[in-house]
CSV table of C-alpha atoms in Angstrom, one decimal:
chain,number,residue,atom,x,y,z
A,1,MET,CA,110.0,60.8,103.1
A,2,SER,CA,110.8,62.5,106.2
A,3,ASP,CA,108.6,64.6,108.5
A,4,ALA,CA,111.0,67.5,108.6
A,5,ILE,CA,109.8,71.1,108.6
A,6,THR,CA,112.1,73.2,106.5
A,7,PRO,CA,112.4,76.8,106.5
A,8,PHE,CA,111.4,78.4,103.1
A,9,THR,CA,112.3,81.7,101.4
A,10,VAL,CA,110.5,82.9,98.4
A,11,ALA,CA,113.3,83.8,95.8
A,12,ILE,CA,112.1,84.2,92.4
A,13,ALA,CA,114.8,84.4,89.7
A,14,ASP,CA,115.3,87.8,87.8
A,15,ALA,CA,115.1,85.6,84.6
A,16,ASP,CA,111.4,84.6,85.4
A,17,LEU,CA,110.5,88.2,85.8
A,18,ASP,CA,112.1,89.2,82.6
A,19,GLU,CA,110.4,86.4,80.8
A,20,LEU,CA,107.0,87.5,82.2
A,21,ARG,CA,107.5,90.9,80.9
A,22,GLN,CA,108.5,89.6,77.5
A,23,ARG,CA,105.4,87.3,77.3
A,24,LEU,CA,103.2,90.4,78.4
A,25,ALA,CA,104.9,92.5,75.5
A,26,ARG,CA,104.2,89.9,72.9
A,27,THR,CA,100.5,89.3,73.8
A,28,ARG,CA,98.3,88.8,70.8
A,29,TRP,CA,94.9,90.5,71.7
A,30,PRO,CA,91.6,89.7,70.7
A,31,GLU,CA,89.0,92.2,69.4
A,32,ARG,CA,86.8,94.2,71.8
A,33,GLU,CA,83.8,92.6,73.3
A,34,THR,CA,80.6,93.6,71.5
A,35,SER,CA,78.7,94.5,74.6
A,36,ASP,CA,79.6,97.0,77.4
A,37,GLY,CA,80.8,96.0,80.9
A,38,TRP,CA,81.8,92.5,81.9
A,39,ASN,CA,78.9,90.2,80.7
A,40,GLN,CA,81.2,88.7,78.1
A,41,GLY,CA,83.9,88.5,80.2
A,42,MET,CA,86.9,90.9,81.3
A,43,PRO,CA,86.7,93.8,79.2
A,44,LEU,CA,89.6,94.3,76.7
A,45,ASP,CA,90.2,98.0,77.8
A,46,TYR,CA,90.8,97.1,81.5
A,47,THR,CA,92.6,93.9,80.7
A,48,ARG,CA,95.1,95.9,78.6
A,49,GLU,CA,95.3,98.5,81.3
A,50,LEU,CA,96.1,95.9,84.0
A,51,ALA,CA,98.6,94.1,81.8
A,52,GLN,CA,100.3,97.4,81.1
A,53,TYR,CA,100.7,98.0,84.7
A,54,TRP,CA,101.9,94.5,85.4
A,55,ALA,CA,104.6,94.9,82.7
A,56,SER,CA,105.8,98.5,83.5
A,57,THR,CA,104.8,99.2,87.1
A,58,TYR,CA,104.1,96.3,89.3
A,59,ASP,CA,106.8,95.4,91.7
A,60,TRP,CA,106.9,91.7,92.6
A,61,ARG,CA,109.9,92.2,94.9
A,62,ARG,CA,107.6,94.2,97.3
A,63,PHE,CA,105.2,91.4,97.7
A,64,GLU,CA,108.1,88.9,98.0
A,65,THR,CA,109.5,90.8,100.8
A,66,ARG,CA,106.2,90.9,102.5
A,67,LEU,CA,105.8,87.1,102.1
A,68,ASN,CA,109.4,86.6,103.5
A,69,ASN,CA,108.6,88.7,106.5
A,70,TRP,CA,106.5,86.0,107.9
A,71,PRO,CA,108.2,82.6,108.9
A,72,GLN,CA,107.6,80.2,105.8
A,73,PHE,CA,108.1,76.6,105.9
A,74,LYS,CA,107.8,73.3,103.7
A,75,THR,CA,107.0,70.0,105.0
A,76,PRO,CA,106.1,66.7,102.9
A,77,ILE,CA,102.8,65.3,104.0
A,78,ASP,CA,101.5,62.3,102.0
A,79,ASP,CA,104.3,62.7,99.3
A,80,ILE,CA,103.3,66.4,98.8
A,81,ASP,CA,105.6,69.4,99.8
A,82,ILE,CA,103.2,71.6,101.6
A,83,HIS,CA,104.1,75.4,101.8
A,84,PHE,CA,102.8,77.4,104.9
A,85,ILE,CA,103.1,80.5,106.7
A,86,HIS,CA,103.6,80.1,110.6
A,87,ARG,CA,103.0,83.3,112.5
A,88,ARG,CA,103.3,82.4,116.2
A,89,SER,CA,101.8,84.8,118.6
A,90,PRO,CA,103.6,86.4,121.4
A,91,GLU,CA,100.8,85.6,123.8
A,92,LYS,CA,101.4,82.3,125.7
A,93,ASP,CA,97.8,81.4,125.7
A,94,ALA,CA,97.2,82.0,121.9
A,95,LEU,CA,94.7,79.5,120.3
A,96,PRO,CA,96.2,77.7,117.3
A,97,LEU,CA,94.4,78.5,114.0
A,98,ILE,CA,94.6,77.1,110.5
A,99,ILE,CA,93.3,79.1,107.7
A,100,SER,CA,92.5,77.5,104.3
A,101,HIS,CA,92.0,79.6,101.0
A,102,GLY,CA,90.3,78.4,97.8
A,103,TRP,CA,90.4,79.0,94.1
A,104,PRO,CA,91.2,81.5,92.6
A,105,GLY,CA,92.6,82.6,95.9
A,106,SER,CA,95.9,82.1,97.7
A,107,VAL,CA,97.7,82.8,100.8
A,108,ALA,CA,97.9,86.5,99.5
A,109,GLU,CA,94.2,86.7,100.4
A,110,PHE,CA,95.3,86.8,104.2
A,111,HIS,CA,98.0,89.5,104.0
A,112,LYS,CA,95.9,92.2,105.9
A,113,ILE,CA,95.0,89.8,108.9
A,114,ILE,CA,97.9,87.5,109.7
A,115,ASP,CA,99.7,89.9,111.9
A,116,ALA,CA,96.7,91.2,113.6
A,117,LEU,CA,95.3,87.6,114.4
A,118,ALA,CA,98.7,86.7,115.8
A,119,ASP,CA,99.4,90.0,117.8
A,120,PRO,CA,96.1,91.6,118.5
A,121,THR,CA,97.4,94.3,120.9
A,122,ALA,CA,99.6,95.7,118.1
A,123,HIS,CA,96.5,96.1,116.0
A,124,GLY,CA,93.7,97.4,118.1
A,125,GLY,CA,92.8,94.1,119.7
A,126,ALA,CA,92.9,92.4,123.1
A,127,ALA,CA,95.7,89.9,124.0
A,128,GLN,CA,93.0,87.2,124.9
A,129,ASP,CA,92.2,87.0,121.4
A,130,ALA,CA,95.5,86.0,119.9
A,131,PHE,CA,96.2,83.1,117.5
A,132,HIS,CA,99.1,81.1,116.5
A,133,VAL,CA,98.5,81.4,112.7
A,134,VAL,CA,99.1,78.6,110.2
A,135,VAL,CA,98.3,79.5,106.6
A,136,PRO,CA,99.2,76.7,104.1
A,137,SER,CA,99.1,76.7,100.3
A,138,LEU,CA,96.7,74.0,99.2
A,139,PRO,CA,98.2,71.2,97.2
A,140,GLY,CA,98.8,72.4,93.8
A,141,PHE,CA,98.6,75.9,94.5
A,142,GLY,CA,101.4,78.5,95.1
A,143,PHE,CA,104.5,77.2,96.6
A,144,SER,CA,103.1,73.9,97.7
A,145,GLY,CA,103.9,70.7,95.7
A,146,LYS,CA,101.7,69.4,92.9
A,147,PRO,CA,99.9,66.2,93.5
A,148,ALA,CA,101.3,63.5,90.8
A,149,ARG,CA,98.3,61.1,91.0
A,150,PRO,CA,94.6,61.3,91.6
A,151,GLY,CA,93.1,61.4,95.0
A,152,THR,CA,93.9,64.9,96.5
A,153,SER,CA,90.2,65.6,97.4
A,154,VAL,CA,89.0,68.1,100.0
A,155,GLU,CA,88.6,65.2,102.5
A,156,LYS,CA,92.1,64.4,101.9
A,157,ILE,CA,93.3,68.0,102.5
A,158,GLY,CA,91.4,68.3,105.6
A,159,SER,CA,93.3,65.2,106.8
A,160,MET,CA,96.6,66.7,105.7
A,161,TRP,CA,96.0,69.7,107.6
A,162,GLY,CA,95.3,67.6,110.7
A,163,GLN,CA,98.7,66.1,110.1
A,164,LEU,CA,100.4,69.5,109.7
A,165,MET,CA,98.9,70.9,113.0
A,166,ALA,CA,100.0,67.7,114.7
A,167,ARG,CA,103.5,68.1,113.5
A,168,LEU,CA,103.7,71.5,114.6
A,169,GLY,CA,102.8,70.4,118.0
A,170,TYR,CA,99.2,71.7,118.2
A,171,GLY,CA,97.0,69.2,119.8
A,172,ARG,CA,94.1,71.4,119.9
A,173,TYR,CA,93.1,73.9,117.4
A,174,VAL,CA,90.6,75.7,115.5
A,175,ALA,CA,90.2,76.0,111.6
A,176,GLN,CA,88.8,78.6,109.3
A,177,GLY,CA,88.2,78.5,105.4
A,178,GLY,CA,86.4,80.2,102.7
A,179,ASP,CA,85.7,78.9,99.0
A,180,TRP,CA,87.4,75.5,98.8
A,181,GLY,CA,88.9,76.4,102.0
A,182,SER,CA,85.5,76.6,103.6
A,183,ILE,CA,84.6,73.1,102.2
A,184,ILE,CA,88.0,71.6,103.4
A,185,THR,CA,87.3,73.2,106.8
A,186,GLN,CA,83.7,71.6,106.8
A,187,SER,CA,85.5,68.1,106.1
A,188,MET,CA,87.6,68.7,109.1
A,189,GLY,CA,84.4,68.7,111.0
A,190,HIS,CA,84.2,65.1,110.2
A,191,THR,CA,87.7,63.8,110.0
A,192,GLU,CA,89.6,65.9,112.7
A,193,ARG,CA,87.2,65.6,115.7
A,194,GLU,CA,89.7,64.6,118.1
A,195,HIS,CA,92.0,67.7,117.8
A,196,CYS,CA,90.0,70.5,116.1
A,197,ALA,CA,87.9,72.1,118.6
A,198,GLY,CA,85.7,74.2,116.2
A,199,ILE,CA,85.4,75.7,112.9
A,200,HIS,CA,84.4,79.0,111.2
A,201,ILE,CA,83.4,79.3,107.5
A,202,THR,CA,82.2,82.0,105.3
A,203,MET,CA,80.5,79.8,102.8
A,204,PRO,CA,78.6,77.0,104.6
A,205,ILE,CA,77.6,74.2,102.4
A,206,VAL,CA,74.2,73.2,102.9
A,207,ALA,CA,71.0,72.1,101.0
A,208,PRO,CA,68.1,74.6,100.9
A,209,ASP,CA,65.6,73.0,103.3
A,210,PRO,CA,62.6,71.8,101.2
A,211,ASP,CA,60.1,72.4,104.2
A,212,THR,CA,61.0,76.1,103.7
A,213,MET,CA,60.2,76.5,100.1
A,214,ASN,CA,56.6,77.8,100.7
A,215,GLN,CA,57.8,80.4,103.2
A,216,LEU,CA,61.0,81.7,102.1
A,217,SER,CA,62.6,84.8,103.8
A,218,ALA,CA,63.9,87.5,101.7
A,219,GLN,CA,67.4,86.5,102.4
A,220,GLU,CA,66.6,82.9,101.4
A,221,GLN,CA,64.8,84.2,98.2
A,222,SER,CA,67.9,86.2,97.4
A,223,ALA,CA,70.2,83.3,98.0
A,224,LEU,CA,68.3,81.2,95.6
A,225,GLU,CA,68.2,83.9,93.0
A,226,ALA,CA,72.1,84.4,93.3
A,227,MET,CA,72.6,80.7,93.0
A,228,THR,CA,70.5,80.6,89.8
A,229,TYR,CA,72.7,83.4,88.4
A,230,TYR,CA,75.6,81.6,89.2
A,231,ASN,CA,74.5,78.4,87.6
A,232,GLU,CA,73.5,80.3,84.3
A,233,TRP,CA,76.0,82.9,83.9
A,234,ASP,CA,79.0,82.4,86.3
A,235,SER,CA,79.8,78.9,86.5
A,236,GLY,CA,81.6,78.1,83.2
A,237,TYR,CA,84.9,78.2,84.7
A,238,SER,CA,83.9,75.3,87.1
A,239,LYS,CA,82.4,73.1,84.6
A,240,GLN,CA,85.8,73.4,82.5
A,241,GLN,CA,88.1,72.9,85.5
A,242,SER,CA,86.0,70.0,86.9
A,243,THR,CA,85.9,68.2,83.6
A,244,ARG,CA,89.0,69.2,81.5
A,245,PRO,CA,91.5,71.0,83.7
A,246,GLN,CA,94.4,69.8,81.7
A,247,THR,CA,93.2,71.2,78.3
A,248,LEU,CA,92.5,74.6,79.8
A,249,ALA,CA,96.0,74.8,81.5
A,250,TYR,CA,97.9,74.9,78.1
A,251,GLY,CA,96.4,78.4,77.5
A,252,LEU,CA,96.7,79.7,80.9
A,253,ALA,CA,100.3,78.3,81.5
A,254,ASP,CA,101.3,79.9,78.3
A,255,SER,CA,99.8,83.3,78.5
A,256,PRO,CA,100.0,85.6,81.6
A,257,VAL,CA,97.2,87.8,80.4
A,258,GLY,CA,95.2,84.6,80.0
A,259,GLN,CA,96.0,83.5,83.6
A,260,MET,CA,95.4,87.1,84.8
A,261,ALA,CA,92.0,87.3,83.2
A,262,TRP,CA,90.7,84.0,84.2
A,263,ILE,CA,91.3,84.9,87.8
A,264,VAL,CA,90.6,88.6,87.8
A,265,GLU,CA,87.2,88.1,86.2
A,266,LYS,CA,86.3,86.2,89.4
A,267,PHE,CA,87.4,89.0,91.7
A,268,TYR,CA,85.1,91.3,89.7
A,269,ALA,CA,82.1,88.7,90.2
A,270,TRP,CA,82.6,87.7,93.5
A,271,THR,CA,83.8,90.9,95.6
A,272,ASP,CA,81.4,93.5,97.0
A,273,CYS,CA,82.8,96.1,94.5
A,274,GLU,CA,79.9,98.4,93.5
A,275,GLN,CA,80.2,102.0,94.3
A,276,ASP,CA,77.9,104.7,93.2
A,277,GLY,CA,76.2,102.2,90.7
A,278,HIS,CA,79.7,101.4,89.1
A,279,LYS,CA,81.0,97.9,89.7
A,280,HIS,CA,84.6,97.5,89.5
A,281,PRO,CA,87.3,95.1,91.3
A,282,GLU,CA,89.4,98.2,92.0
A,283,ASN,CA,86.7,99.8,94.2
A,284,VAL,CA,87.7,97.3,96.9
A,285,LEU,CA,91.3,96.0,95.9
A,286,SER,CA,94.3,97.8,94.3
A,287,LYS,CA,96.0,96.6,91.1
A,288,ASP,CA,98.8,95.4,93.3
A,289,GLU,CA,96.7,93.2,95.3
A,290,LEU,CA,95.0,91.7,92.3
A,291,LEU,CA,98.4,90.9,90.7
A,292,ASP,CA,100.1,89.6,93.8
A,293,ASN,CA,97.4,86.9,93.7
A,294,VAL,CA,97.8,86.2,90.2
A,295,MET,CA,101.6,86.0,90.5
A,296,LEU,CA,101.2,83.1,92.8
A,297,TYR,CA,99.8,81.1,90.1
A,298,TRP,CA,101.9,82.4,87.1
A,299,LEU,CA,105.3,82.1,88.9
A,300,THR,CA,104.5,78.5,90.1
A,301,ASN,CA,102.8,77.5,86.7
A,302,SER,CA,99.9,76.4,88.8
A,303,ALA,CA,97.0,76.6,86.3
A,304,ALA,CA,96.6,72.9,86.0
A,305,SER,CA,97.3,71.7,89.4
A,306,SER,CA,95.1,74.2,91.1
A,307,ALA,CA,92.2,73.6,88.7
A,308,ARG,CA,92.4,69.8,89.5
A,309,ILE,CA,90.8,70.3,93.0
A,310,TYR,CA,87.5,70.9,90.9
A,311,TRP,CA,88.0,67.6,89.0
A,312,GLU,CA,88.7,65.8,92.4
A,313,SER,CA,85.9,67.4,94.5
A,314,PHE,CA,83.3,69.5,92.7
A,315,SER,CA,79.8,68.3,92.8
A,316,LYS,CA,80.8,65.7,95.3
A,317,HIS,CA,80.2,67.5,98.5
A,318,ASN,CA,79.6,65.6,101.7
A,319,LEU,CA,76.5,67.1,103.3
A,320,GLU,CA,76.3,64.8,106.4
A,321,PRO,CA,75.6,66.5,109.6
A,322,ILE,CA,78.5,68.3,111.6
A,323,ASP,CA,78.2,68.4,115.4
A,324,MET,CA,81.6,70.2,116.0
A,325,PRO,CA,81.2,73.8,117.2
A,326,THR,CA,80.6,76.0,114.1
A,327,GLY,CA,80.6,79.5,113.2
A,328,CYS,CA,79.3,81.1,110.1
A,329,SER,CA,79.8,84.5,108.8
A,330,ILE,CA,77.6,85.3,105.8
A,331,PHE,CA,78.9,88.2,103.6
A,332,PRO,CA,76.4,89.7,101.2
A,333,ARG,CA,78.2,89.1,98.0
A,334,GLU,CA,79.2,85.4,98.8
A,335,ILE,CA,78.5,83.1,96.0
A,336,PHE,CA,76.1,81.0,98.3
A,337,ARG,CA,74.5,82.6,101.2
A,338,SER,CA,72.7,80.0,103.6
A,339,SER,CA,70.1,81.1,105.9
A,340,ARG,CA,70.5,80.3,109.6
A,341,ARG,CA,67.6,77.8,109.6
A,342,TRP,CA,69.2,75.9,106.6
A,343,ALA,CA,72.5,76.0,108.4
A,344,GLU,CA,71.0,74.6,111.6
A,345,LYS,CA,69.8,71.5,109.7
A,346,ARG,CA,73.6,70.5,109.1
A,347,PHE,CA,75.5,72.1,112.1
A,348,SER,CA,74.0,71.0,115.2
A,349,ARG,CA,76.4,73.2,117.3
A,350,LEU,CA,76.2,76.5,115.9
A,351,ILE,CA,78.0,78.9,118.2
A,352,HIS,CA,78.3,81.9,116.0
A,353,TRP,CA,76.1,83.3,113.2
A,354,ASN,CA,76.2,86.7,111.7
A,355,GLU,CA,74.9,88.3,108.4
A,356,LEU,CA,77.2,91.2,107.5
A,357,ASP,CA,76.2,94.3,105.5
A,358,ARG,CA,79.2,94.4,103.2
A,359,GLY,CA,82.0,92.2,102.0
A,360,GLY,CA,82.1,89.4,99.4
A,361,HIS,CA,83.8,86.1,98.6
A,362,PHE,CA,87.4,87.4,99.5
A,363,ALA,CA,86.3,88.7,102.8
A,364,ALA,CA,89.7,88.8,104.5
A,365,MET,CA,91.0,91.1,101.6
A,366,GLU,CA,87.9,93.1,101.1
A,367,GLN,CA,87.0,93.8,104.7
A,368,PRO,CA,89.9,92.7,107.0
A,369,GLN,CA,88.5,94.5,110.1
A,370,LEU,CA,85.1,92.7,109.7
A,371,PHE,CA,86.8,89.5,109.2
A,372,LEU,CA,89.0,89.8,112.1
A,373,GLN,CA,86.2,90.7,114.5
A,374,GLU,CA,84.1,87.7,113.0
A,375,LEU,CA,86.9,85.2,114.0
A,376,ARG,CA,87.6,86.7,117.3
A,377,ASP,CA,83.9,86.7,118.2
A,378,CYS,CA,83.5,83.1,116.8
A,379,PHE,CA,86.2,81.4,118.6
A,380,ARG,CA,86.2,83.4,121.9
A,381,SER,CA,84.0,80.6,123.6
A,382,LEU,CA,86.3,78.0,122.7
A,383,ARG,CA,89.4,79.2,124.5
């Protein structure tokens, strides 16, 4: 297989969009939940509302055009075709940056920040903060190829990203990630030390320091309570995807409403979306934004292939120390929120630390201006 980098254009067939609408029209609905709110999952009324919007109003071509406004490419790495956006900066001293998403995210997470990172002077920033931006779709996600055999772990993906950046001619670069992207980026702190100059993460994976258990800060206590809630009430998806992703995929691959609900429930749970005592994903993201992301799973039939990252890597995290320059931005609705002193046990060269007052798991979508500032502040010292 060659190392060729081939231009890529998204071009979904009209027949695929027609079939989607037909499937939505034929949905067999369950009965309504027996309690109010989202505590049994995505409520029937809102699911029907969003599905109706999807079928009658949502315009895929709008987002397809948005994707195609960025230079997109594919290149084979370790027998898997990797799709990526490559937005070069007009600034000659721009710092190369690779950004990684997770599940249930996609390259759609970064639609508000790509241009601002690459061309900051056109978006209220300074030329010295410019980046050459590389945004790949993880193997098995979106328009990337699907692994045909076991072994595509987070460490493997981190190594693949190193190959991608070398193939693009970047001998020195920085990396950023959230969710699985955060774990991939942390793995690069071990495997890509020769060329990766630093990392920024929004979900640092660290163990709570046992020596602090008798003197927990309010932030640490809150973090432990959030993790307990996640384990008891919010982690069923991960158990299924890490043990039996193939069984799950038959339902999600066959039902667009099933795929939509499986994803949107997590945007409800993990975004900072409560306003005036009312929690709802549309308090921070539009229907179009939610569905743009869902479409990158539905149109590419990625329910099984995206879930397998859990089968490959869930509960297998490498917690070895990282001595690469590291920045952490802790958003208040993140799933796991480390404290600085816990993080310092793992990251010996912590160059940036900030605990923000708003934002959640999908920070680049929810709070793009805050996210942009965090990346600029973090990497400024590495230029």
